[in-house]
Amino acid sequence: MKVLLLADQLIAGGLETHIVSQINELLRRDYEIRLAAANIAPELLAAIEDKKERFHPMRWDAKLDMDAVMQAYNPDIVHAHPFTAIVKGAALVSRNPKPFVVTIHGRYDFGIDRSPTGYQASSQICRIIAVDQRVSRLLLRSAAHPEKVSVIPNGIDLAAFAPAPAEVTRSFRQRRGLLPDAFTLVTVCRLADGKQHAVMQLIRCASRIADRLGGLNLLIVGSGAHGDKVQEKANEAIKQRGSNLRIQMAGHRQDVTPYMQAADLVMACGRAAMEAMACGTAVYGMRDGFAGPVDEESHDMILGSVSGFQPMSDEELIREVEKVARDHDSRAKLASTGRRIIARSYDLRACTDQLERIYTQYGKGGSV
């Protein structure tokens, strides 16, 4: 089956990681894929595993004649991701009729709302895929055609995100110049959209956490609009640090797996939290606040509904980190349970099976 994927700027983040993972799984299933986007970061293209030369990226700018692409490629399905790609894709399939599917990754209804533009675009869409229940609830209230909404979680590649032996994680810490035996806390998130505040609070509390635990490694993975502010806070803390504290800014990383594997605890939300859980690492929900350990009781709320995040005082946050750090048995249970949760509910293969059923329903002779 031939798929034409449409996107806007593919630079860095959970949406981009999802698209790469999904492309790789579809390529493993012998799909042919063309990806049209205004900009695609080279490291994302490098992550595509195209062993049979079935993947072809295109720069979607004013020079690209998409009508000619449609006619020459003749895709079975057109699949768009936010934002303007949805509206432009709807116009494209209105001129070149093909089954049209969109995926919505966050709490927004751009291009499919109850505005005149939204109705016009939505009328071309066969299925609207929401990546979690939070997104689904919003779309059921605000989408022009809520009956088209389905939920398919962002799938996690369990082969790419897997636990590592203790000697591998210890070697990683040594190469990074970290304290080899200290509690290692890793945050993974975009340093924007309010998430930077929780990271800066952790940095502010780091020296006191290190004093209580007898040592702390704090690694900040991610970039974003407020990266400079976070770096400034980290620099201030580094200048004042004692010998029992290491703080490192890792910046944006395409391959975050080694950081997650080396952590005793990862603080994250959304896809990053799921990737860390797949790595067999304990996860504490962190977004614009903190939501507690991700376990059997809380994962539906934290991962599926993306809720439960609340602000904490500095002392509350220090006590929470200390509690998780000292309770080795509880942390080990979180780590083993987390991977089981991902395997059960977020396995990329099972999520792609669901996507394939939609593709098969509408493409290759299915009804539009």
PDB file of C-alpha atoms in Angstrom, residues 53-173:
ATOM      1  CA  GLU A  53      14.207   2.281  -0.606  1.00  0.00           C
ATOM      2  CA  ARG A  54      10.482   2.660  -0.089  1.00  0.00           C
ATOM      3  CA  PHE A  55      10.682   6.029   1.703  1.00  0.00           C
ATOM      4  CA  HIS A  56      10.914   9.355  -0.146  1.00  0.00           C
ATOM      5  CA  PRO A  57      10.904  12.741   1.658  1.00  0.00           C
ATOM      6  CA  MET A  58       9.891  15.934  -0.133  1.00  0.00           C
ATOM      7  CA  ARG A  59      10.200  19.602   0.805  1.00  0.00           C
ATOM      8  CA  TRP A  60       6.663  20.977   0.685  1.00  0.00           C
ATOM      9  CA  ASP A  61       7.117  24.569  -0.429  1.00  0.00           C
ATOM     10  CA  ALA A  62       5.747  26.825  -3.135  1.00  0.00           C
ATOM     11  CA  LYS A  63       7.928  25.116  -5.734  1.00  0.00           C
ATOM     12  CA  LEU A  64       6.447  21.658  -5.140  1.00  0.00           C
ATOM     13  CA  ASP A  65       3.433  20.860  -7.302  1.00  0.00           C
ATOM     14  CA  MET A  66       1.490  18.579  -4.961  1.00  0.00           C
ATOM     15  CA  ASP A  67      -1.215  17.940  -7.547  1.00  0.00           C
ATOM     16  CA  ALA A  68       1.444  16.543  -9.852  1.00  0.00           C
ATOM     17  CA  VAL A  69       2.827  14.464  -6.967  1.00  0.00           C
ATOM     18  CA  MET A  70      -0.632  13.048  -6.282  1.00  0.00           C
ATOM     19  CA  GLN A  71      -1.194  12.132  -9.903  1.00  0.00           C
ATOM     20  CA  ALA A  72       2.238  10.570 -10.371  1.00  0.00           C
ATOM     21  CA  TYR A  73       2.400   8.735  -7.034  1.00  0.00           C
ATOM     22  CA  ASN A  74      -1.301   7.784  -6.873  1.00  0.00           C
ATOM     23  CA  PRO A  75      -1.342   7.007  -3.120  1.00  0.00           C
ATOM     24  CA  ASP A  76      -3.888   4.680  -1.569  1.00  0.00           C
ATOM     25  CA  ILE A  77      -4.132   6.875   1.554  1.00  0.00           C
ATOM     26  CA  VAL A  78      -3.257  10.488   2.403  1.00  0.00           C
ATOM     27  CA  HIS A  79      -2.456  10.961   6.101  1.00  0.00           C
ATOM     28  CA  ALA A  80      -1.901  14.427   7.607  1.00  0.00           C
ATOM     29  CA  HIS A  81      -0.464  15.568  10.935  1.00  0.00           C
ATOM     30  CA  PRO A  82      -0.993  19.059  12.472  1.00  0.00           C
ATOM     31  CA  PHE A  83      -1.308  21.845  11.720  1.00  0.00           C
ATOM     32  CA  THR A  84      -1.709  23.568   8.331  1.00  0.00           C
ATOM     33  CA  ALA A  85      -0.983  20.219   6.671  1.00  0.00           C
ATOM     34  CA  ILE A  86      -4.541  19.216   7.621  1.00  0.00           C
ATOM     35  CA  VAL A  87      -6.155  22.154   5.818  1.00  0.00           C
ATOM     36  CA  LYS A  88      -3.791  21.956   2.846  1.00  0.00           C
ATOM     37  CA  GLY A  89      -4.267  18.191   2.689  1.00  0.00           C
ATOM     38  CA  ALA A  90      -8.052  18.570   2.655  1.00  0.00           C
ATOM     39  CA  ALA A  91      -7.794  20.980  -0.269  1.00  0.00           C
ATOM     40  CA  LEU A  92      -5.434  18.590  -2.027  1.00  0.00           C
ATOM     41  CA  VAL A  93      -7.760  15.574  -1.782  1.00  0.00           C
ATOM     42  CA  SER A  94     -10.735  17.714  -2.784  1.00  0.00           C
ATOM     43  CA  ARG A  95      -8.966  18.243  -6.123  1.00  0.00           C
ATOM     44  CA  ASN A  96      -7.500  14.721  -6.249  1.00  0.00           C
ATOM     45  CA  PRO A  97      -9.971  12.411  -4.478  1.00  0.00           C
ATOM     46  CA  LYS A  98      -8.223   9.985  -2.127  1.00  0.00           C
ATOM     47  CA  PRO A  99      -9.053   8.633   1.334  1.00  0.00           C
ATOM     48  CA  PHE A 100      -7.852  11.218   3.860  1.00  0.00           C
ATOM     49  CA  VAL A 101      -6.899  10.479   7.488  1.00  0.00           C
ATOM     50  CA  VAL A 102      -5.550  12.912  10.097  1.00  0.00           C
ATOM     51  CA  THR A 103      -3.892  12.441  13.479  1.00  0.00           C
ATOM     52  CA  ILE A 104      -4.310  15.002  16.265  1.00  0.00           C
ATOM     53  CA  HIS A 105      -1.495  14.928  18.837  1.00  0.00           C
ATOM     54  CA  GLY A 106      -2.613  17.493  21.419  1.00  0.00           C
ATOM     55  CA  ARG A 107      -5.496  19.484  22.848  1.00  0.00           C
ATOM     56  CA  TYR A 108      -6.300  21.460  19.734  1.00  0.00           C
ATOM     57  CA  ASP A 109      -8.838  21.249  16.932  1.00  0.00           C
ATOM     58  CA  PHE A 110      -7.047  23.298  14.291  1.00  0.00           C
ATOM     59  CA  GLY A 111      -8.428  22.564  10.841  1.00  0.00           C
ATOM     60  CA  ILE A 112     -11.295  20.329  11.981  1.00  0.00           C
ATOM     61  CA  ASP A 113     -13.288  22.610  14.282  1.00  0.00           C
ATOM     62  CA  ARG A 114     -16.777  24.011  13.734  1.00  0.00           C
ATOM     63  CA  SER A 115     -15.613  27.046  11.810  1.00  0.00           C
ATOM     64  CA  PRO A 116     -16.351  27.321   8.072  1.00  0.00           C
ATOM     65  CA  THR A 117     -12.754  26.288   7.339  1.00  0.00           C
ATOM     66  CA  GLY A 118     -13.019  23.396   9.795  1.00  0.00           C
ATOM     67  CA  TYR A 119     -16.260  22.102   8.262  1.00  0.00           C
ATOM     68  CA  GLN A 120     -14.823  22.352   4.772  1.00  0.00           C
ATOM     69  CA  ALA A 121     -11.637  20.456   5.707  1.00  0.00           C
ATOM     70  CA  SER A 122     -13.393  17.936   7.930  1.00  0.00           C
ATOM     71  CA  SER A 123     -15.824  17.012   5.182  1.00  0.00           C
ATOM     72  CA  GLN A 124     -12.869  15.534   3.252  1.00  0.00           C
ATOM     73  CA  ILE A 125     -11.645  13.428   6.197  1.00  0.00           C
ATOM     74  CA  CYS A 126     -12.463   9.734   6.590  1.00  0.00           C
ATOM     75  CA  ARG A 127     -11.088   9.305  10.102  1.00  0.00           C
ATOM     76  CA  ILE A 128      -9.692  11.574  12.827  1.00  0.00           C
ATOM     77  CA  ILE A 129      -7.182   9.763  15.062  1.00  0.00           C
ATOM     78  CA  ALA A 130      -6.698  11.112  18.592  1.00  0.00           C
ATOM     79  CA  VAL A 131      -3.524   9.970  20.354  1.00  0.00           C
ATOM     80  CA  ASP A 132      -5.062   9.810  23.854  1.00  0.00           C
ATOM     81  CA  GLN A 133      -8.317  10.182  25.767  1.00  0.00           C
ATOM     82  CA  ARG A 134      -7.635  13.832  26.611  1.00  0.00           C
ATOM     83  CA  VAL A 135      -7.449  14.693  22.900  1.00  0.00           C
ATOM     84  CA  SER A 136     -10.479  12.519  22.165  1.00  0.00           C
ATOM     85  CA  ARG A 137     -12.626  14.316  24.756  1.00  0.00           C
ATOM     86  CA  LEU A 138     -11.768  17.687  23.260  1.00  0.00           C
ATOM     87  CA  LEU A 139     -12.515  16.562  19.699  1.00  0.00           C
ATOM     88  CA  LEU A 140     -15.808  14.940  20.666  1.00  0.00           C
ATOM     89  CA  ARG A 141     -16.896  18.358  21.952  1.00  0.00           C
ATOM     90  CA  SER A 142     -15.435  20.618  19.275  1.00  0.00           C
ATOM     91  CA  ALA A 143     -14.799  18.752  16.013  1.00  0.00           C
ATOM     92  CA  ALA A 144     -17.062  19.462  13.073  1.00  0.00           C
ATOM     93  CA  HIS A 145     -17.566  15.707  12.618  1.00  0.00           C
ATOM     94  CA  PRO A 146     -17.043  14.060  16.044  1.00  0.00           C
ATOM     95  CA  GLU A 147     -18.384  10.754  14.732  1.00  0.00           C
ATOM     96  CA  LYS A 148     -15.097  10.376  12.807  1.00  0.00           C
ATOM     97  CA  VAL A 149     -12.944  10.375  15.975  1.00  0.00           C
ATOM     98  CA  SER A 150     -11.022   7.236  17.007  1.00  0.00           C
ATOM     99  CA  VAL A 151      -8.252   6.753  19.576  1.00  0.00           C
ATOM    100  CA  ILE A 152      -4.943   5.110  18.666  1.00  0.00           C
ATOM    101  CA  PRO A 153      -2.151   5.739  21.205  1.00  0.00           C
ATOM    102  CA  ASN A 154       1.282   6.759  20.049  1.00  0.00           C
ATOM    103  CA  GLY A 155       3.054   3.423  19.880  1.00  0.00           C
ATOM    104  CA  ILE A 156       6.420   2.700  21.489  1.00  0.00           C
ATOM    105  CA  ASP A 157       8.988   0.481  19.764  1.00  0.00           C
ATOM    106  CA  LEU A 158       9.844  -2.035  22.472  1.00  0.00           C
ATOM    107  CA  ALA A 159      12.977  -3.117  20.603  1.00  0.00           C
ATOM    108  CA  ALA A 160      14.355   0.440  20.441  1.00  0.00           C
ATOM    109  CA  PHE A 161      13.421   1.221  24.040  1.00  0.00           C
ATOM    110  CA  ALA A 162      14.518  -1.627  26.280  1.00  0.00           C
ATOM    111  CA  PRO A 163      16.365  -2.104  29.588  1.00  0.00           C
ATOM    112  CA  ALA A 164      20.171  -2.151  29.558  1.00  0.00           C
ATOM    113  CA  PRO A 165      22.574  -4.181  31.730  1.00  0.00           C
ATOM    114  CA  ALA A 166      23.940  -2.457  34.846  1.00  0.00           C
ATOM    115  CA  GLU A 167      27.469  -2.327  33.401  1.00  0.00           C
ATOM    116  CA  VAL A 168      26.196  -0.393  30.362  1.00  0.00           C
ATOM    117  CA  THR A 169      24.448   2.233  32.456  1.00  0.00           C
ATOM    118  CA  ARG A 170      27.443   2.551  34.775  1.00  0.00           C
ATOM    119  CA  SER A 171      29.756   3.037  31.783  1.00  0.00           C
ATOM    120  CA  PHE A 172      27.429   5.759  30.443  1.00  0.00           C
ATOM    121  CA  ARG A 173      27.601   7.616  33.763  1.00  0.00           C
TER     122      ARG A 173
END
